[in-house]
Amino acid sequence: MPNLPANLIAENVPLWPLTSMRVGGAARWLANPNTVSDLSTIFAWIQEQRLPHAVLGGGSNVLFGEGGFPGVVICTRQLKGIRLNGTSVVVAAGERLSELAKELNRSGLSGLEWACGIPGTVGGAVVMNAGTRDGDMAAVLENIQILTPSGVRRWPVEDLKLGYRTSDLRTGCLEGIVLEVALKLHRDEPAHCIQREELILKSRRKTQPLGASSGCIFKNPETGPPAGMLLDRAGCKGLRVGTATVSTLHANFIVNEGSQNAADVLALIDCMRTRVLEQHGITLRQEVKVI
Ligand code: EPU
């Protein structure tokens, strides 16, 4: 056992319950800190032991393979707290994005309506610059606080290189764990915010499947038809490996209908990519991160 209090870290913990696709092996160690101070203790130990680590927010955009993870998975979803100050809000990394969006709408703070119904935590949403056609994190983000190997730092949004579903934190150019996020919103009538929220949720229910999934598997190409359309035209809807199935509602979604077998999902992702390459000559880039 590491030289850490037992309440900070657990050994050999299955990861499938922590991801929205509900597949994957076990983490050698899983840390679930409730406070920044606990997280700092764990991070210092990881640095000292030179252990590999992976940060897990809501687990809605990552897949762990059958072998799980050989080092420490740090789950940030217990880091909670929301502080409102006028049209600014400071949110801890572990808050659920969708719940935050709903709360802001009811407070008459507009800017995050697009995030209603999007799974995942606020920290994860920053790392991948989560978004939809109606908006993204980059548009509302002011700065973030991160834990780096040299301590806690505040990072302005301009220095994060946020792009379409990416950031310096995602590419690894910046090493750090998001602790909290400062957002700038604007005032509107709560009724108007809630009306937009309802329209967005209605449209999402019509076009995207419910069930265990990781959202869109592939990014949209920079030009030309979106990935969902390419996958649909390549006949991917309904393809299946084991219990992993390409949604019949949206061809860029895989729905896991039961097993915890990551290999099936990975094989299906390969099959989808190959079909689009063969039929359209386009190599789709993965949005979901495979660890
Ligand atoms: N389409 C098809 N067949 C399909 C799916 C889509 O023909 O199976 C067509 C649609 O009819 C539409 C076009 O493709 O004409 C685009 O589809 P959609 O409106 O569903 O949007 P998308 O580009 O597939 C993007 C984001 C979603 C986000 C929606 C709504 C990406 C990769 N996807 O999807 O984000 O929710 O817009 O704003 O950027 C995610 O990132 O995980 C995600 C789900």
mmCIF file of N, CA, C and O and ligand atoms in Angstrom, residues 61 128 131-134 164-165 204 207-208 214-216 218-220 226 228-229 232 237 249-253 287, ligand 1:
data_model
loop_
_atom_site.group_PDB
_atom_site.id
_atom_site.type_symbol
_atom_site.label_atom_id
_atom_site.label_comp_id
_atom_site.label_asym_id
_atom_site.label_seq_id
_atom_site.Cartn_x
_atom_site.Cartn_y
_atom_site.Cartn_z
ATOM 1 N N ASN A 61 -16.176 10.903 -21.840
ATOM 2 C CA ASN A 61 -15.487 11.021 -23.126
ATOM 3 C C ASN A 61 -14.209 10.189 -23.163
ATOM 4 O O ASN A 61 -13.334 10.437 -23.979
ATOM 5 N N MET A 128 -11.575 19.290 -22.744
ATOM 6 C CA MET A 128 -11.890 18.964 -24.142
ATOM 7 C C MET A 128 -12.642 20.094 -24.848
ATOM 8 O O MET A 128 -13.093 19.928 -25.968
ATOM 9 N N GLY A 131 -18.671 21.267 -26.254
ATOM 10 C CA GLY A 131 -19.552 22.233 -26.898
ATOM 11 C C GLY A 131 -20.516 21.578 -27.853
ATOM 12 O O GLY A 131 -20.493 20.362 -28.051
ATOM 13 N N THR A 132 -21.373 22.397 -28.411
ATOM 14 C CA THR A 132 -22.311 21.954 -29.447
ATOM 15 C C THR A 132 -22.333 23.084 -30.482
ATOM 16 O O THR A 132 -21.595 24.063 -30.354
ATOM 17 N N ARG A 133 -23.246 22.966 -31.446
ATOM 18 C CA ARG A 133 -23.384 24.060 -32.422
ATOM 19 C C ARG A 133 -23.772 25.366 -31.739
ATOM 20 O O ARG A 133 -23.514 26.444 -32.224
ATOM 21 N N ASP A 134 -24.423 25.266 -30.571
ATOM 22 C CA ASP A 134 -24.944 26.466 -29.901
ATOM 23 C C ASP A 134 -23.939 27.159 -28.986
ATOM 24 O O ASP A 134 -24.235 28.223 -28.446
ATOM 25 N N TYR A 164 -11.460 23.199 -31.326
ATOM 26 C CA TYR A 164 -12.597 22.292 -31.463
ATOM 27 C C TYR A 164 -12.286 20.986 -30.721
ATOM 28 O O TYR A 164 -11.462 20.199 -31.158
ATOM 29 N N ARG A 165 -12.924 20.831 -29.561
ATOM 30 C CA ARG A 165 -12.770 19.665 -28.669
ATOM 31 C C ARG A 165 -11.309 19.427 -28.260
ATOM 32 O O ARG A 165 -10.872 18.285 -28.103
ATOM 33 N N ARG A 204 -32.079 17.422 -28.745
ATOM 34 C CA ARG A 204 -31.112 16.353 -28.458
ATOM 35 C C ARG A 204 -31.814 14.999 -28.311
ATOM 36 O O ARG A 204 -31.332 13.988 -28.810
ATOM 37 N N THR A 207 -32.469 13.534 -31.683
ATOM 38 C CA THR A 207 -31.366 13.172 -32.593
ATOM 39 C C THR A 207 -30.287 12.292 -31.965
ATOM 40 O O THR A 207 -29.438 11.770 -32.687
ATOM 41 N N GLN A 208 -30.266 12.181 -30.634
ATOM 42 C CA GLN A 208 -29.187 11.421 -29.992
ATOM 43 C C GLN A 208 -29.765 10.349 -29.069
ATOM 44 O O GLN A 208 -30.778 10.581 -28.414
ATOM 45 N N SER A 214 -20.576 7.254 -25.093
ATOM 46 C CA SER A 214 -19.560 8.279 -24.803
ATOM 47 C C SER A 214 -19.791 9.517 -25.663
ATOM 48 O O SER A 214 -18.853 10.226 -25.988
ATOM 49 N N GLY A 215 -21.011 9.756 -26.062
ATOM 50 C CA GLY A 215 -21.267 10.892 -26.958
ATOM 51 C C GLY A 215 -20.706 10.579 -28.336
ATOM 52 O O GLY A 215 -20.575 9.397 -28.716
ATOM 53 N N CYS A 216 -20.341 11.602 -29.082
ATOM 54 C CA CYS A 216 -19.831 11.362 -30.433
ATOM 55 C C CYS A 216 -18.465 10.689 -30.348
ATOM 56 O O CYS A 216 -17.590 11.124 -29.603
ATOM 57 N N PHE A 218 -16.376 10.218 -33.043
ATOM 58 C CA PHE A 218 -15.410 10.904 -33.903
ATOM 59 C C PHE A 218 -15.709 12.406 -33.951
ATOM 60 O O PHE A 218 -16.863 12.832 -33.807
ATOM 61 N N LYS A 219 -14.657 13.178 -34.191
ATOM 62 C CA LYS A 219 -14.834 14.623 -34.414
ATOM 63 C C LYS A 219 -15.394 14.832 -35.815
ATOM 64 O O LYS A 219 -15.172 13.996 -36.709
ATOM 65 N N ASN A 220 -16.034 15.950 -36.024
ATOM 66 C CA ASN A 220 -16.443 16.296 -37.383
ATOM 67 C C ASN A 220 -15.206 16.741 -38.158
ATOM 68 O O ASN A 220 -14.355 17.460 -37.611
ATOM 69 N N PRO A 226 -20.507 16.246 -41.886
ATOM 70 C CA PRO A 226 -20.153 15.852 -40.516
ATOM 71 C C PRO A 226 -19.953 14.336 -40.400
ATOM 72 O O PRO A 226 -20.458 13.562 -41.224
ATOM 73 N N GLY A 228 -21.202 12.119 -38.420
ATOM 74 C CA GLY A 228 -22.423 11.308 -38.307
ATOM 75 C C GLY A 228 -22.999 10.984 -39.678
ATOM 76 O O GLY A 228 -23.437 9.856 -39.932
ATOM 77 N N MET A 229 -22.976 11.969 -40.566
ATOM 78 C CA MET A 229 -23.525 11.771 -41.910
ATOM 79 C C MET A 229 -22.654 10.782 -42.706
ATOM 80 O O MET A 229 -23.150 9.881 -43.381
ATOM 81 N N ASP A 232 -23.196 7.337 -41.384
ATOM 82 C CA ASP A 232 -24.531 6.880 -41.790
ATOM 83 C C ASP A 232 -24.497 6.418 -43.247
ATOM 84 O O ASP A 232 -24.918 5.293 -43.576
ATOM 85 N N LYS A 237 -24.978 2.454 -39.160
ATOM 86 C CA LYS A 237 -26.070 2.331 -38.176
ATOM 87 C C LYS A 237 -26.424 0.859 -37.951
ATOM 88 O O LYS A 237 -26.588 0.115 -38.929
ATOM 89 N N LEU A 249 -30.149 5.853 -34.284
ATOM 90 C CA LEU A 249 -30.624 7.244 -34.307
ATOM 91 C C LEU A 249 -29.535 8.177 -34.827
ATOM 92 O O LEU A 249 -29.796 9.102 -35.595
ATOM 93 N N HIS A 250 -28.293 7.934 -34.406
ATOM 94 C CA HIS A 250 -27.171 8.802 -34.778
ATOM 95 C C HIS A 250 -25.937 7.925 -34.980
ATOM 96 O O HIS A 250 -25.464 7.289 -34.031
ATOM 97 N N ALA A 251 -25.406 7.912 -36.198
ATOM 98 C CA ALA A 251 -24.349 6.958 -36.545
ATOM 99 C C ALA A 251 -22.994 7.271 -35.910
ATOM 100 O O ALA A 251 -22.056 6.475 -36.030
ATOM 101 N N ASN A 252 -22.873 8.421 -35.224
ATOM 102 C CA ASN A 252 -21.602 8.733 -34.547
ATOM 103 C C ASN A 252 -21.647 8.349 -33.068
ATOM 104 O O ASN A 252 -20.777 8.731 -32.300
ATOM 105 N N PHE A 253 -22.672 7.621 -32.658
ATOM 106 C CA PHE A 253 -22.793 7.182 -31.262
ATOM 107 C C PHE A 253 -22.726 5.659 -31.200
ATOM 108 O O PHE A 253 -23.388 4.980 -31.982
ATOM 109 N N GLU A 287 -12.845 11.481 -31.256
ATOM 110 C CA GLU A 287 -13.094 12.477 -30.205
ATOM 111 C C GLU A 287 -12.938 11.822 -28.830
ATOM 112 O O GLU A 287 -12.396 12.410 -27.902
HETATM 113 N N1 EPU B 1 -26.629 12.981 -39.695
HETATM 114 C C1 EPU B 1 -26.950 11.920 -40.495
HETATM 115 N N2 EPU B 1 -26.957 10.666 -39.941
HETATM 116 C C2 EPU B 1 -26.654 10.450 -38.649
HETATM 117 C C3 EPU B 1 -26.301 11.541 -37.845
HETATM 118 C C4 EPU B 1 -26.298 12.808 -38.388
HETATM 119 O O1 EPU B 1 -27.251 12.072 -41.686
HETATM 120 O O2 EPU B 1 -26.662 9.284 -38.228
HETATM 121 C C5 EPU B 1 -26.660 14.322 -40.261
HETATM 122 C C6 EPU B 1 -27.753 15.170 -39.611
HETATM 123 O O3 EPU B 1 -28.993 14.989 -40.236
HETATM 124 C C7 EPU B 1 -27.218 16.559 -39.774
HETATM 125 C C8 EPU B 1 -25.700 16.373 -39.713
HETATM 126 O O4 EPU B 1 -25.457 14.987 -39.975
HETATM 127 O O5 EPU B 1 -27.556 17.053 -41.055
HETATM 128 C C9 EPU B 1 -25.118 16.762 -38.373
HETATM 129 O O6 EPU B 1 -25.695 15.952 -37.365
HETATM 130 P P1 EPU B 1 -26.085 16.556 -35.930
HETATM 131 O O7 EPU B 1 -26.982 17.716 -36.143
HETATM 132 O O8 EPU B 1 -26.585 15.438 -35.114
HETATM 133 O O9 EPU B 1 -24.748 17.138 -35.375
HETATM 134 P P2 EPU B 1 -23.323 16.468 -35.272
HETATM 135 O O10 EPU B 1 -22.394 17.308 -36.077
HETATM 136 O O11 EPU B 1 -23.368 15.010 -35.537
HETATM 137 C C10 EPU B 1 -22.497 17.866 -33.247
HETATM 138 C C11 EPU B 1 -21.603 17.519 -32.102
HETATM 139 C C12 EPU B 1 -22.452 16.952 -30.956
HETATM 140 C C13 EPU B 1 -23.511 17.963 -30.571
HETATM 141 C C14 EPU B 1 -24.383 18.218 -31.785
HETATM 142 C C15 EPU B 1 -25.502 19.222 -31.535
HETATM 143 C C16 EPU B 1 -19.420 16.747 -32.862
HETATM 144 C C17 EPU B 1 -18.603 15.570 -33.255
HETATM 145 N N3 EPU B 1 -20.686 16.485 -32.518
HETATM 146 O O12 EPU B 1 -23.024 16.639 -33.723
HETATM 147 O O13 EPU B 1 -21.571 16.766 -29.864
HETATM 148 O O14 EPU B 1 -24.295 17.462 -29.498
HETATM 149 O O15 EPU B 1 -23.547 18.737 -32.851
HETATM 150 O O16 EPU B 1 -25.009 20.502 -31.417
HETATM 151 O O17 EPU B 1 -18.923 17.863 -32.869
HETATM 152 C C18 EPU B 1 -20.104 15.257 -28.760
HETATM 153 O O18 EPU B 1 -19.204 16.077 -28.988
HETATM 154 O O19 EPU B 1 -19.904 14.195 -28.112
HETATM 155 C C19 EPU B 1 -21.422 15.520 -29.316
HETATM 156 C C20 EPU B 1 -22.376 14.621 -29.275
#
